[in-house]
């Protein structure tokens, strides 16, 4: 786990590759990130307590204003979500916009595993693959034959 965490803790945050994090690995990534930014885990105080693991549910249900109250900035919060492989959904993004102001232009975790599952489902249902058809240089459209 330590080697994987050290890859995630680089200064130039890169999209983590490979398998999704296991719950124990995600917990460790979050704890290591808290050490790196020198913040206590008290921001999660009403959602989490020590022997339990820090889960995506704990992180996504922690109110955005708590992060601000405990001295976090938006980049810290977004980096934690990115490193722990948790997607920021529309509602969470809007709450971050409201609390921290403005939009976020940094990197975000995108779970690409669902795309393959959708393609496989389409293929099972229709016996065909989805493919791209280029109409012109500036636009591409998915066609399902």
mmCIF file of the C-alpha atoms, coordinates in Angstrom:
data_MODEL
# 
_entry.id   MODEL 
# 
loop_
_atom_site.group_PDB 
_atom_site.id 
_atom_site.type_symbol 
_atom_site.label_atom_id 
_atom_site.label_alt_id 
_atom_site.label_comp_id 
_atom_site.label_asym_id 
_atom_site.label_entity_id 
_atom_site.label_seq_id 
_atom_site.pdbx_PDB_ins_code 
_atom_site.Cartn_x 
_atom_site.Cartn_y 
_atom_site.Cartn_z 
_atom_site.occupancy 
_atom_site.B_iso_or_equiv 
_atom_site.pdbx_formal_charge 
_atom_site.auth_seq_id 
_atom_site.auth_comp_id 
_atom_site.auth_asym_id 
_atom_site.auth_atom_id 
_atom_site.pdbx_PDB_model_num 
ATOM 1   C CA . UNK A 1 1   ? 0.000   0.000  0.000   1.00 0.00 ? 1   UNK A CA 1 
ATOM 2   C CA . UNK A 1 2   ? 2.817   2.414  0.856   1.00 0.00 ? 2   UNK A CA 1 
ATOM 3   C CA . UNK A 1 3   ? 4.302   2.207  -2.657  1.00 0.00 ? 3   UNK A CA 1 
ATOM 4   C CA . UNK A 1 4   ? 0.906   2.896  -4.209  1.00 0.00 ? 4   UNK A CA 1 
ATOM 5   C CA . UNK A 1 5   ? 0.277   5.784  -1.832  1.00 0.00 ? 5   UNK A CA 1 
ATOM 6   C CA . UNK A 1 6   ? 3.671   7.305  -2.564  1.00 0.00 ? 6   UNK A CA 1 
ATOM 7   C CA . UNK A 1 7   ? 2.799   7.289  -6.272  1.00 0.00 ? 7   UNK A CA 1 
ATOM 8   C CA . UNK A 1 8   ? -0.388  9.201  -5.454  1.00 0.00 ? 8   UNK A CA 1 
ATOM 9   C CA . UNK A 1 9   ? 1.355   11.715 -3.247  1.00 0.00 ? 9   UNK A CA 1 
ATOM 10  C CA . UNK A 1 10  ? 3.370   13.328 -6.022  1.00 0.00 ? 10  UNK A CA 1 
ATOM 11  C CA . UNK A 1 11  ? 3.266   17.091 -6.366  1.00 0.00 ? 11  UNK A CA 1 
ATOM 12  C CA . UNK A 1 12  ? 2.080   16.924 -9.966  1.00 0.00 ? 12  UNK A CA 1 
ATOM 13  C CA . UNK A 1 13  ? -1.150  15.005 -9.355  1.00 0.00 ? 13  UNK A CA 1 
ATOM 14  C CA . UNK A 1 14  ? -1.558  12.461 -12.120 1.00 0.00 ? 14  UNK A CA 1 
ATOM 15  C CA . UNK A 1 15  ? -4.623  10.345 -12.759 1.00 0.00 ? 15  UNK A CA 1 
ATOM 16  C CA . UNK A 1 16  ? -4.045  7.163  -10.738 1.00 0.00 ? 16  UNK A CA 1 
ATOM 17  C CA . UNK A 1 17  ? -3.868  4.216  -13.091 1.00 0.00 ? 17  UNK A CA 1 
ATOM 18  C CA . UNK A 1 18  ? -4.525  0.572  -12.535 1.00 0.00 ? 18  UNK A CA 1 
ATOM 19  C CA . UNK A 1 19  ? -7.089  -1.081 -10.345 1.00 0.00 ? 19  UNK A CA 1 
ATOM 20  C CA . UNK A 1 20  ? -9.541  0.867  -8.230  1.00 0.00 ? 20  UNK A CA 1 
ATOM 21  C CA . UNK A 1 21  ? -8.497  1.368  -4.628  1.00 0.00 ? 21  UNK A CA 1 
ATOM 22  C CA . UNK A 1 22  ? -9.632  -1.125 -2.039  1.00 0.00 ? 22  UNK A CA 1 
ATOM 23  C CA . UNK A 1 23  ? -11.390 0.391  1.001   1.00 0.00 ? 23  UNK A CA 1 
ATOM 24  C CA . UNK A 1 24  ? -8.289  -0.071 3.181   1.00 0.00 ? 24  UNK A CA 1 
ATOM 25  C CA . UNK A 1 25  ? -6.065  1.533  0.541   1.00 0.00 ? 25  UNK A CA 1 
ATOM 26  C CA . UNK A 1 26  ? -8.441  4.500  0.132   1.00 0.00 ? 26  UNK A CA 1 
ATOM 27  C CA . UNK A 1 27  ? -8.470  4.979  3.905   1.00 0.00 ? 27  UNK A CA 1 
ATOM 28  C CA . UNK A 1 28  ? -4.668  5.028  3.976   1.00 0.00 ? 28  UNK A CA 1 
ATOM 29  C CA . UNK A 1 29  ? -4.470  7.431  1.027   1.00 0.00 ? 29  UNK A CA 1 
ATOM 30  C CA . UNK A 1 30  ? -6.765  9.881  2.836   1.00 0.00 ? 30  UNK A CA 1 
ATOM 31  C CA . UNK A 1 31  ? -4.819  9.602  6.115   1.00 0.00 ? 31  UNK A CA 1 
ATOM 32  C CA . UNK A 1 32  ? -1.519  10.125 4.293   1.00 0.00 ? 32  UNK A CA 1 
ATOM 33  C CA . UNK A 1 33  ? -2.948  13.134 2.476   1.00 0.00 ? 33  UNK A CA 1 
ATOM 34  C CA . UNK A 1 34  ? -4.150  14.616 5.765   1.00 0.00 ? 34  UNK A CA 1 
ATOM 35  C CA . UNK A 1 35  ? -0.580  14.313 7.086   1.00 0.00 ? 35  UNK A CA 1 
ATOM 36  C CA . UNK A 1 36  ? 0.805   15.909 3.927   1.00 0.00 ? 36  UNK A CA 1 
ATOM 37  C CA . UNK A 1 37  ? -1.453  18.966 4.189   1.00 0.00 ? 37  UNK A CA 1 
ATOM 38  C CA . UNK A 1 38  ? -1.129  19.030 8.001   1.00 0.00 ? 38  UNK A CA 1 
ATOM 39  C CA . UNK A 1 39  ? -4.862  18.832 8.728   1.00 0.00 ? 39  UNK A CA 1 
ATOM 40  C CA . UNK A 1 40  ? -6.551  16.741 11.431  1.00 0.00 ? 40  UNK A CA 1 
ATOM 41  C CA . UNK A 1 41  ? -9.339  14.294 10.627  1.00 0.00 ? 41  UNK A CA 1 
ATOM 42  C CA . UNK A 1 42  ? -11.730 16.297 12.833  1.00 0.00 ? 42  UNK A CA 1 
ATOM 43  C CA . UNK A 1 43  ? -13.456 17.603 9.703   1.00 0.00 ? 43  UNK A CA 1 
ATOM 44  C CA . UNK A 1 44  ? -15.127 14.166 9.526   1.00 0.00 ? 44  UNK A CA 1 
ATOM 45  C CA . UNK A 1 45  ? -16.012 14.124 13.257  1.00 0.00 ? 45  UNK A CA 1 
ATOM 46  C CA . UNK A 1 46  ? -19.762 13.553 12.901  1.00 0.00 ? 46  UNK A CA 1 
ATOM 47  C CA . UNK A 1 47  ? -19.417 11.101 10.001  1.00 0.00 ? 47  UNK A CA 1 
ATOM 48  C CA . UNK A 1 48  ? -16.500 8.929  11.087  1.00 0.00 ? 48  UNK A CA 1 
ATOM 49  C CA . UNK A 1 49  ? -14.677 7.653  14.148  1.00 0.00 ? 49  UNK A CA 1 
ATOM 50  C CA . UNK A 1 50  ? -11.476 5.648  14.500  1.00 0.00 ? 50  UNK A CA 1 
ATOM 51  C CA . UNK A 1 51  ? -11.606 2.060  13.879  1.00 0.00 ? 51  UNK A CA 1 
ATOM 52  C CA . UNK A 1 52  ? -13.938 2.556  10.892  1.00 0.00 ? 52  UNK A CA 1 
ATOM 53  C CA . UNK A 1 53  ? -12.523 3.223  7.436   1.00 0.00 ? 53  UNK A CA 1 
ATOM 54  C CA . UNK A 1 54  ? -12.797 6.574  5.699   1.00 0.00 ? 54  UNK A CA 1 
ATOM 55  C CA . UNK A 1 55  ? -15.174 5.666  2.872   1.00 0.00 ? 55  UNK A CA 1 
ATOM 56  C CA . UNK A 1 56  ? -16.494 7.556  -0.151  1.00 0.00 ? 56  UNK A CA 1 
ATOM 57  C CA . UNK A 1 57  ? -19.774 7.997  1.761   1.00 0.00 ? 57  UNK A CA 1 
ATOM 58  C CA . UNK A 1 58  ? -17.973 9.720  4.657   1.00 0.00 ? 58  UNK A CA 1 
ATOM 59  C CA . UNK A 1 59  ? -16.088 12.072 2.339   1.00 0.00 ? 59  UNK A CA 1 
ATOM 60  C CA . UNK A 1 60  ? -19.027 12.940 0.079   1.00 0.00 ? 60  UNK A CA 1 
ATOM 61  C CA . UNK A 1 61  ? -21.524 13.479 2.919   1.00 0.00 ? 61  UNK A CA 1 
ATOM 62  C CA . UNK A 1 62  ? -19.220 15.759 4.895   1.00 0.00 ? 62  UNK A CA 1 
ATOM 63  C CA . UNK A 1 63  ? -20.735 19.229 4.374   1.00 0.00 ? 63  UNK A CA 1 
ATOM 64  C CA . UNK A 1 64  ? -18.595 21.481 2.191   1.00 0.00 ? 64  UNK A CA 1 
ATOM 65  C CA . UNK A 1 65  ? -18.650 24.298 4.753   1.00 0.00 ? 65  UNK A CA 1 
ATOM 66  C CA . UNK A 1 66  ? -16.974 22.004 7.295   1.00 0.00 ? 66  UNK A CA 1 
ATOM 67  C CA . UNK A 1 67  ? -13.910 21.791 5.084   1.00 0.00 ? 67  UNK A CA 1 
ATOM 68  C CA . UNK A 1 68  ? -13.790 25.590 4.994   1.00 0.00 ? 68  UNK A CA 1 
ATOM 69  C CA . UNK A 1 69  ? -14.420 25.833 8.749   1.00 0.00 ? 69  UNK A CA 1 
ATOM 70  C CA . UNK A 1 70  ? -11.447 23.557 9.464   1.00 0.00 ? 70  UNK A CA 1 
ATOM 71  C CA . UNK A 1 71  ? -9.095  25.605 7.282   1.00 0.00 ? 71  UNK A CA 1 
ATOM 72  C CA . UNK A 1 72  ? -9.181  23.688 4.014   1.00 0.00 ? 72  UNK A CA 1 
ATOM 73  C CA . UNK A 1 73  ? -9.134  25.375 0.635   1.00 0.00 ? 73  UNK A CA 1 
ATOM 74  C CA . UNK A 1 74  ? -10.857 24.006 -2.448  1.00 0.00 ? 74  UNK A CA 1 
ATOM 75  C CA . UNK A 1 75  ? -7.689  22.603 -3.999  1.00 0.00 ? 75  UNK A CA 1 
ATOM 76  C CA . UNK A 1 76  ? -7.019  20.542 -0.863  1.00 0.00 ? 76  UNK A CA 1 
ATOM 77  C CA . UNK A 1 77  ? -10.530 19.080 -0.917  1.00 0.00 ? 77  UNK A CA 1 
ATOM 78  C CA . UNK A 1 78  ? -10.471 18.369 -4.654  1.00 0.00 ? 78  UNK A CA 1 
ATOM 79  C CA . UNK A 1 79  ? -7.001  16.794 -4.445  1.00 0.00 ? 79  UNK A CA 1 
ATOM 80  C CA . UNK A 1 80  ? -8.190  14.512 -1.633  1.00 0.00 ? 80  UNK A CA 1 
ATOM 81  C CA . UNK A 1 81  ? -11.148 13.375 -3.737  1.00 0.00 ? 81  UNK A CA 1 
ATOM 82  C CA . UNK A 1 82  ? -8.867  12.861 -6.741  1.00 0.00 ? 82  UNK A CA 1 
ATOM 83  C CA . UNK A 1 83  ? -6.262  10.842 -4.847  1.00 0.00 ? 83  UNK A CA 1 
ATOM 84  C CA . UNK A 1 84  ? -8.873  8.692  -3.138  1.00 0.00 ? 84  UNK A CA 1 
ATOM 85  C CA . UNK A 1 85  ? -10.578 8.003  -6.488  1.00 0.00 ? 85  UNK A CA 1 
ATOM 86  C CA . UNK A 1 86  ? -13.932 9.537  -5.606  1.00 0.00 ? 86  UNK A CA 1 
ATOM 87  C CA . UNK A 1 87  ? -15.967 11.330 -8.247  1.00 0.00 ? 87  UNK A CA 1 
ATOM 88  C CA . UNK A 1 88  ? -17.306 14.785 -7.484  1.00 0.00 ? 88  UNK A CA 1 
ATOM 89  C CA . UNK A 1 89  ? -20.928 14.692 -8.592  1.00 0.00 ? 89  UNK A CA 1 
ATOM 90  C CA . UNK A 1 90  ? -23.013 17.673 -9.654  1.00 0.00 ? 90  UNK A CA 1 
ATOM 91  C CA . UNK A 1 91  ? -24.566 18.312 -6.217  1.00 0.00 ? 91  UNK A CA 1 
ATOM 92  C CA . UNK A 1 92  ? -21.195 18.148 -4.444  1.00 0.00 ? 92  UNK A CA 1 
ATOM 93  C CA . UNK A 1 93  ? -19.613 20.420 -7.041  1.00 0.00 ? 93  UNK A CA 1 
ATOM 94  C CA . UNK A 1 94  ? -22.390 22.980 -6.553  1.00 0.00 ? 94  UNK A CA 1 
ATOM 95  C CA . UNK A 1 95  ? -21.922 22.907 -2.780  1.00 0.00 ? 95  UNK A CA 1 
ATOM 96  C CA . UNK A 1 96  ? -18.163 23.443 -3.248  1.00 0.00 ? 96  UNK A CA 1 
ATOM 97  C CA . UNK A 1 97  ? -18.926 26.332 -5.640  1.00 0.00 ? 97  UNK A CA 1 
ATOM 98  C CA . UNK A 1 98  ? -21.230 27.882 -3.046  1.00 0.00 ? 98  UNK A CA 1 
ATOM 99  C CA . UNK A 1 99  ? -18.778 27.536 -0.163  1.00 0.00 ? 99  UNK A CA 1 
ATOM 100 C CA . UNK A 1 100 ? -15.466 28.202 -1.906  1.00 0.00 ? 100 UNK A CA 1 
ATOM 101 C CA . UNK A 1 101 ? -16.762 30.333 -4.779  1.00 0.00 ? 101 UNK A CA 1 
ATOM 102 C CA . UNK A 1 102 ? -16.266 29.915 -8.500  1.00 0.00 ? 102 UNK A CA 1 
ATOM 103 C CA . UNK A 1 103 ? -15.637 26.834 -10.557 1.00 0.00 ? 103 UNK A CA 1 
ATOM 104 C CA . UNK A 1 104 ? -12.783 24.372 -10.244 1.00 0.00 ? 104 UNK A CA 1 
ATOM 105 C CA . UNK A 1 105 ? -10.450 23.881 -13.207 1.00 0.00 ? 105 UNK A CA 1 
ATOM 106 C CA . UNK A 1 106 ? -8.134  21.233 -11.725 1.00 0.00 ? 106 UNK A CA 1 
ATOM 107 C CA . UNK A 1 107 ? -8.045  17.472 -12.192 1.00 0.00 ? 107 UNK A CA 1 
ATOM 108 C CA . UNK A 1 108 ? -10.936 15.289 -11.138 1.00 0.00 ? 108 UNK A CA 1 
ATOM 109 C CA . UNK A 1 109 ? -11.284 11.555 -10.762 1.00 0.00 ? 109 UNK A CA 1 
ATOM 110 C CA . UNK A 1 110 ? -13.390 10.033 -13.532 1.00 0.00 ? 110 UNK A CA 1 
ATOM 111 C CA . UNK A 1 111 ? -14.472 6.429  -13.137 1.00 0.00 ? 111 UNK A CA 1 
ATOM 112 C CA . UNK A 1 112 ? -13.958 5.036  -16.619 1.00 0.00 ? 112 UNK A CA 1 
ATOM 113 C CA . UNK A 1 113 ? -14.861 1.475  -15.661 1.00 0.00 ? 113 UNK A CA 1 
ATOM 114 C CA . UNK A 1 114 ? -18.566 2.243  -16.133 1.00 0.00 ? 114 UNK A CA 1 
ATOM 115 C CA . UNK A 1 115 ? -18.002 3.135  -19.817 1.00 0.00 ? 115 UNK A CA 1 
ATOM 116 C CA . UNK A 1 116 ? -16.777 -0.386 -20.584 1.00 0.00 ? 116 UNK A CA 1 
ATOM 117 C CA . UNK A 1 117 ? -19.718 -1.884 -18.712 1.00 0.00 ? 117 UNK A CA 1 
ATOM 118 C CA . UNK A 1 118 ? -22.170 0.216  -20.735 1.00 0.00 ? 118 UNK A CA 1 
ATOM 119 C CA . UNK A 1 119 ? -20.509 -0.817 -23.994 1.00 0.00 ? 119 UNK A CA 1 
ATOM 120 C CA . UNK A 1 120 ? -20.705 -4.487 -22.980 1.00 0.00 ? 120 UNK A CA 1 
ATOM 121 C CA . UNK A 1 121 ? -24.376 -4.111 -22.064 1.00 0.00 ? 121 UNK A CA 1 
ATOM 122 C CA . UNK A 1 122 ? -25.135 -2.452 -25.405 1.00 0.00 ? 122 UNK A CA 1 
ATOM 123 C CA . UNK A 1 123 ? -23.346 -5.239 -27.220 1.00 0.00 ? 123 UNK A CA 1 
ATOM 124 C CA . UNK A 1 124 ? -25.316 -7.899 -25.320 1.00 0.00 ? 124 UNK A CA 1 
ATOM 125 C CA . UNK A 1 125 ? -28.629 -6.177 -25.974 1.00 0.00 ? 125 UNK A CA 1 
ATOM 126 C CA . UNK A 1 126 ? -28.046 -5.292 -29.614 1.00 0.00 ? 126 UNK A CA 1 
ATOM 127 C CA . UNK A 1 127 ? -25.245 -7.562 -30.745 1.00 0.00 ? 127 UNK A CA 1 
ATOM 128 C CA . UNK A 1 128 ? -23.351 -4.549 -32.109 1.00 0.00 ? 128 UNK A CA 1 
ATOM 129 C CA . UNK A 1 129 ? -20.689 -2.206 -30.894 1.00 0.00 ? 129 UNK A CA 1 
ATOM 130 C CA . UNK A 1 130 ? -21.039 1.544  -30.532 1.00 0.00 ? 130 UNK A CA 1 
ATOM 131 C CA . UNK A 1 131 ? -18.688 3.375  -32.838 1.00 0.00 ? 131 UNK A CA 1 
ATOM 132 C CA . UNK A 1 132 ? -17.774 6.953  -33.622 1.00 0.00 ? 132 UNK A CA 1 
ATOM 133 C CA . UNK A 1 133 ? -18.609 8.538  -36.918 1.00 0.00 ? 133 UNK A CA 1 
ATOM 134 C CA . UNK A 1 134 ? -16.755 11.702 -37.726 1.00 0.00 ? 134 UNK A CA 1 
ATOM 135 C CA . UNK A 1 135 ? -19.024 14.230 -39.444 1.00 0.00 ? 135 UNK A CA 1 
ATOM 136 C CA . UNK A 1 136 ? -16.476 16.993 -39.666 1.00 0.00 ? 136 UNK A CA 1 
ATOM 137 C CA . UNK A 1 137 ? -13.262 18.070 -38.031 1.00 0.00 ? 137 UNK A CA 1 
ATOM 138 C CA . UNK A 1 138 ? -14.985 19.702 -35.036 1.00 0.00 ? 138 UNK A CA 1 
ATOM 139 C CA . UNK A 1 139 ? -17.720 17.251 -34.097 1.00 0.00 ? 139 UNK A CA 1 
ATOM 140 C CA . UNK A 1 140 ? -17.994 13.567 -33.421 1.00 0.00 ? 140 UNK A CA 1 
ATOM 141 C CA . UNK A 1 141 ? -21.190 11.663 -32.843 1.00 0.00 ? 141 UNK A CA 1 
ATOM 142 C CA . UNK A 1 142 ? -21.776 8.199  -31.423 1.00 0.00 ? 142 UNK A CA 1 
ATOM 143 C CA . UNK A 1 143 ? -23.831 6.000  -33.698 1.00 0.00 ? 143 UNK A CA 1 
ATOM 144 C CA . UNK A 1 144 ? -25.305 2.695  -32.673 1.00 0.00 ? 144 UNK A CA 1 
ATOM 145 C CA . UNK A 1 145 ? -25.958 0.532  -35.692 1.00 0.00 ? 145 UNK A CA 1 
# 
